[in-house]
CSV table of C-alpha atoms in Angstrom, one decimal:
chain,number,residue,atom,x,y,z
A,1,MET,CA,-18.6,11.5,-2.5
A,2,HIS,CA,-15.1,10.1,-3.1
A,3,LEU,CA,-13.2,10.7,-6.4
A,4,PHE,CA,-13.6,7.0,-7.3
A,5,GLU,CA,-17.3,7.0,-6.6
A,6,ARG,CA,-17.8,10.0,-9.0
A,7,LYS,CA,-15.8,8.3,-11.7
A,8,ILE,CA,-17.6,5.0,-11.3
A,9,ARG,CA,-21.2,6.6,-11.3
A,10,GLY,CA,-20.6,9.0,-14.1
A,11,ASP,CA,-18.3,7.9,-16.8
A,12,TYR,CA,-16.8,11.2,-17.7
A,13,GLY,CA,-17.0,10.5,-21.4
A,14,ARG,CA,-15.3,7.2,-21.1
A,15,LYS,CA,-16.7,3.8,-21.7
A,16,LYS,CA,-18.5,2.3,-18.7
A,17,MET,CA,-16.2,0.9,-16.0
A,18,SER,CA,-15.8,-2.8,-15.7
A,19,ASP,CA,-17.6,-4.6,-12.9
A,20,LEU,CA,-14.4,-6.3,-11.5
A,21,VAL,CA,-12.5,-3.1,-11.7
A,22,LYS,CA,-15.3,-1.3,-9.7
A,23,ILE,CA,-14.9,-3.9,-7.0
A,24,ILE,CA,-11.1,-3.6,-6.9
A,25,ILE,CA,-11.5,0.2,-6.6
A,26,ARG,CA,-13.9,0.0,-3.7
A,27,GLN,CA,-11.7,-2.6,-1.9
A,28,THR,CA,-8.6,-0.5,-2.6
A,29,GLU,CA,-10.2,2.5,-0.9
A,30,ILE,CA,-10.9,0.3,2.2
A,31,LEU,CA,-7.3,-1.0,2.0
A,32,PHE,CA,-6.0,2.6,2.2
A,33,LYS,CA,-8.5,3.5,4.9
A,34,ASN,CA,-7.0,0.6,7.0
A,35,LEU,CA,-3.4,1.7,6.2
A,36,ASN,CA,-4.1,5.4,7.2
A,37,ALA,CA,-5.9,4.3,10.4
A,38,GLN,CA,-2.9,2.2,11.3
A,39,ILE,CA,-0.4,5.1,10.6
A,40,GLU,CA,-2.6,7.5,12.7
A,41,ARG,CA,-3.1,5.3,15.7
A,42,CYS,CA,-0.3,2.6,16.0
A,43,ASN,CA,2.7,2.7,18.2
A,44,LEU,CA,5.4,3.8,15.7
A,45,ASP,CA,8.2,3.2,18.2
A,46,ALA,CA,7.3,-0.3,19.2
A,47,GLU,CA,9.9,-2.7,17.9
A,48,ILE,CA,9.5,-5.9,15.9
A,49,ASP,CA,12.7,-8.0,15.7
A,50,GLY,CA,14.7,-5.0,16.7
A,51,ILE,CA,13.2,-2.6,14.1
A,52,GLN,CA,10.7,0.1,14.8
A,53,ASN,CA,7.1,-0.4,13.7
A,54,ALA,CA,7.3,2.8,11.6
A,55,ARG,CA,9.9,1.2,9.4
A,56,TYR,CA,7.7,-1.9,8.9
A,57,LEU,CA,4.9,0.4,7.8
A,58,PHE,CA,7.3,2.3,5.4
A,59,HIS,CA,8.3,-1.1,4.0
A,60,ALA,CA,4.6,-1.9,3.4
A,61,ILE,CA,3.9,1.4,1.7
A,62,HIS,CA,7.0,1.1,-0.4
A,63,SER,CA,5.9,-2.4,-1.5
A,64,LEU,CA,2.5,-1.1,-2.6
A,65,ASP,CA,4.4,1.6,-4.6
A,66,LYS,CA,6.6,-0.9,-6.3
A,67,TRP,CA,4.5,-4.0,-6.7
A,68,PHE,CA,0.8,-2.9,-7.1
A,69,ILE,CA,1.3,-1.6,-10.6
A,70,ASN,CA,4.4,-3.0,-12.2
A,71,PRO,CA,7.7,-3.8,-10.4
A,72,GLU,CA,9.5,-4.0,-13.8
A,73,THR,CA,9.0,-0.3,-14.5
A,74,PHE,CA,9.2,1.0,-10.9
A,75,CYS,CA,11.6,3.8,-10.2
A,76,GLU,CA,12.5,4.8,-6.6
A,77,PRO,CA,10.5,7.8,-5.6
A,78,ASP,CA,12.2,11.1,-4.8
A,79,LYS,CA,12.6,11.9,-1.1
A,80,THR,CA,10.1,14.7,-1.5
A,81,VAL,CA,7.5,11.9,-2.2
A,82,THR,CA,8.5,9.7,0.7
A,83,GLY,CA,8.7,12.6,3.2
A,84,GLY,CA,12.5,12.3,3.3
A,85,ILE,CA,12.6,8.6,4.3
A,86,PRO,CA,15.5,7.0,2.4
A,87,ALA,CA,14.4,4.1,0.2
A,88,GLU,CA,16.9,1.7,1.7
A,89,LEU,CA,14.9,1.7,4.9
A,90,SER,CA,12.2,-0.3,3.0
A,91,VAL,CA,14.4,-3.4,3.4
A,92,ILE,CA,13.5,-4.8,6.7
A,93,ASP,CA,15.1,-8.2,6.7
A,94,SER,CA,18.8,-8.4,7.6
A,95,LYS,CA,19.3,-11.3,5.2
A,96,ARG,CA,18.2,-9.2,2.2
A,97,LYS,CA,20.4,-7.1,0.0
A,98,GLY,CA,20.4,-3.5,0.9
A,99,PHE,CA,19.5,-3.9,4.5
A,100,THR,CA,20.7,-1.1,6.9
A,101,GLN,CA,20.2,-1.4,10.6
A,102,ALA,CA,19.8,2.5,10.9
A,103,ASN,CA,19.5,2.6,14.7
A,104,GLY,CA,18.2,5.9,15.9
A,105,THR,CA,16.4,6.7,12.7
A,106,HIS,CA,13.1,8.3,13.3
A,107,ILE,CA,10.2,8.0,10.9
A,108,SER,CA,7.2,10.2,11.7
A,109,ARG,CA,3.5,9.8,11.2
A,110,GLU,CA,3.6,12.8,8.9
A,111,GLN,CA,6.3,11.2,6.7
A,112,LEU,CA,4.3,7.9,6.5
A,113,LEU,CA,1.0,9.7,5.7
A,114,GLN,CA,2.7,11.8,3.0
A,115,TYR,CA,4.0,8.7,1.3
A,116,ALA,CA,0.8,6.7,1.7
A,117,ILE,CA,-1.2,9.5,0.2
A,118,SER,CA,1.1,9.8,-2.7
A,119,VAL,CA,1.0,6.0,-3.4
A,120,GLU,CA,-2.8,6.0,-3.1
A,121,LYS,CA,-3.2,8.7,-5.7
A,122,LYS,CA,-0.8,6.9,-8.0
A,123,ILE,CA,-2.8,3.7,-7.6
A,124,GLN,CA,-6.2,5.4,-8.0
A,125,GLY,CA,-5.0,6.8,-11.3
A,126,TYR,CA,-3.8,3.4,-12.4
A,127,LEU,CA,-7.0,1.6,-11.5
A,128,LEU,CA,-9.1,4.0,-13.5
A,129,THR,CA,-7.2,2.9,-16.6
A,130,LEU,CA,-8.0,-0.8,-16.1
A,131,THR,CA,-10.6,-3.0,-17.7
A,132,ASP,CA,-11.6,-6.5,-16.6
A,133,GLU,CA,-9.7,-7.8,-19.7
A,134,LYS,CA,-6.5,-6.0,-18.7
A,135,LEU,CA,-6.6,-7.7,-15.2
A,136,VAL,CA,-5.6,-11.0,-16.7
A,137,GLU,CA,-2.8,-9.6,-18.9
A,138,ARG,CA,0.8,-9.6,-17.7
A,139,ALA,CA,1.8,-6.2,-16.3
A,140,GLN,CA,4.6,-6.2,-18.8
A,141,ASP,CA,5.4,-8.2,-21.9
A,142,ASN,CA,7.0,-11.5,-20.7
A,143,GLY,CA,6.4,-10.4,-17.2
A,144,LYS,CA,5.9,-13.0,-14.5
A,145,PHE,CA,2.6,-11.8,-13.0
A,146,THR,CA,-0.8,-10.6,-14.3
A,147,ARG,CA,-2.1,-7.3,-13.1
A,148,LEU,CA,-4.6,-9.1,-10.9
A,149,GLU,CA,-1.9,-11.2,-9.3
A,150,LEU,CA,0.1,-8.1,-8.4
A,151,ILE,CA,-3.0,-6.4,-7.0
A,152,LEU,CA,-4.0,-9.4,-4.9
A,153,GLY,CA,-0.5,-10.0,-3.8
A,154,GLN,CA,-0.3,-6.4,-2.4
A,155,PHE,CA,-3.6,-6.7,-0.6
A,156,ARG,CA,-2.3,-9.8,1.1
A,157,HIS,CA,1.1,-8.3,1.9
A,158,LEU,CA,-0.2,-5.0,3.2
A,159,MET,CA,-2.8,-6.6,5.5
A,160,TRP,CA,-0.2,-9.0,6.9
A,161,HIS,CA,1.9,-6.0,7.9
A,162,LEU,CA,-1.1,-4.1,9.3
A,163,GLY,CA,-1.9,-7.2,11.4
A,164,VAL,CA,1.6,-7.3,12.8
A,165,SER,CA,1.6,-3.6,13.4
A,166,SER,CA,-1.8,-3.9,15.2
A,167,ALA,CA,-0.5,-6.8,17.4
A,168,VAL,CA,2.7,-5.0,18.3
A,169,THR,CA,0.7,-1.9,19.2
A,170,PHE,CA,-1.6,-3.9,21.4
A,171,MET,CA,1.3,-5.6,23.1
A,172,HIS,CA,2.8,-2.2,24.0
A,173,ASP,CA,-0.3,0.0,24.5
A,174,GLN,CA,-3.2,-2.4,25.2
A,175,THR,CA,-5.1,-0.7,22.3
A,176,TRP,CA,-6.1,-1.9,18.9
A,177,PRO,CA,-6.0,0.5,15.9
A,178,GLU,CA,-9.3,0.8,14.1
A,179,TYR,CA,-10.1,-1.8,11.3
A,180,PHE,CA,-12.4,-1.4,8.4
A,181,GLY,CA,-14.1,-4.4,6.8
A,182,LEU,CA,-15.9,-4.9,3.5
A,183,ASP,CA,-17.8,-1.6,3.6
């Protein structure tokens, strides 16, 4: 039984978990299952617009790290958290501030998995603090987005990148990475 399932079924001395939060927790588990499957099976060296697929996946993980909880209070993680991948490689659009071409840079599956696991644990802990009422509150006083908007935005953003990664992998290797649906 997964950590979330134990927390959902037994309430560990806390008040009963909200129904919407339970749904978000279950769907977040599937989201990370898809991310991990992609990292494990995709073609990391295949290029998209001149940038390796591995860097696009790093961008997606970094975005989860920054935007899922509260971008206003986000601090760049230490390289020990990202597996040594420099934060500036999260910028994948040459028109955006901070973009570095970084030709010849190699990002490994191990580095991506290490960072993804770290972000998943961080998000799991955060989700366990939420209530249905907190979902409609702004992530920060005078912030632009509610907690639910940030969560849904990251679901959409990550699945877009996983779709691109799957397509690029198929174009190079004629294989589709595994995909997990609602359950």
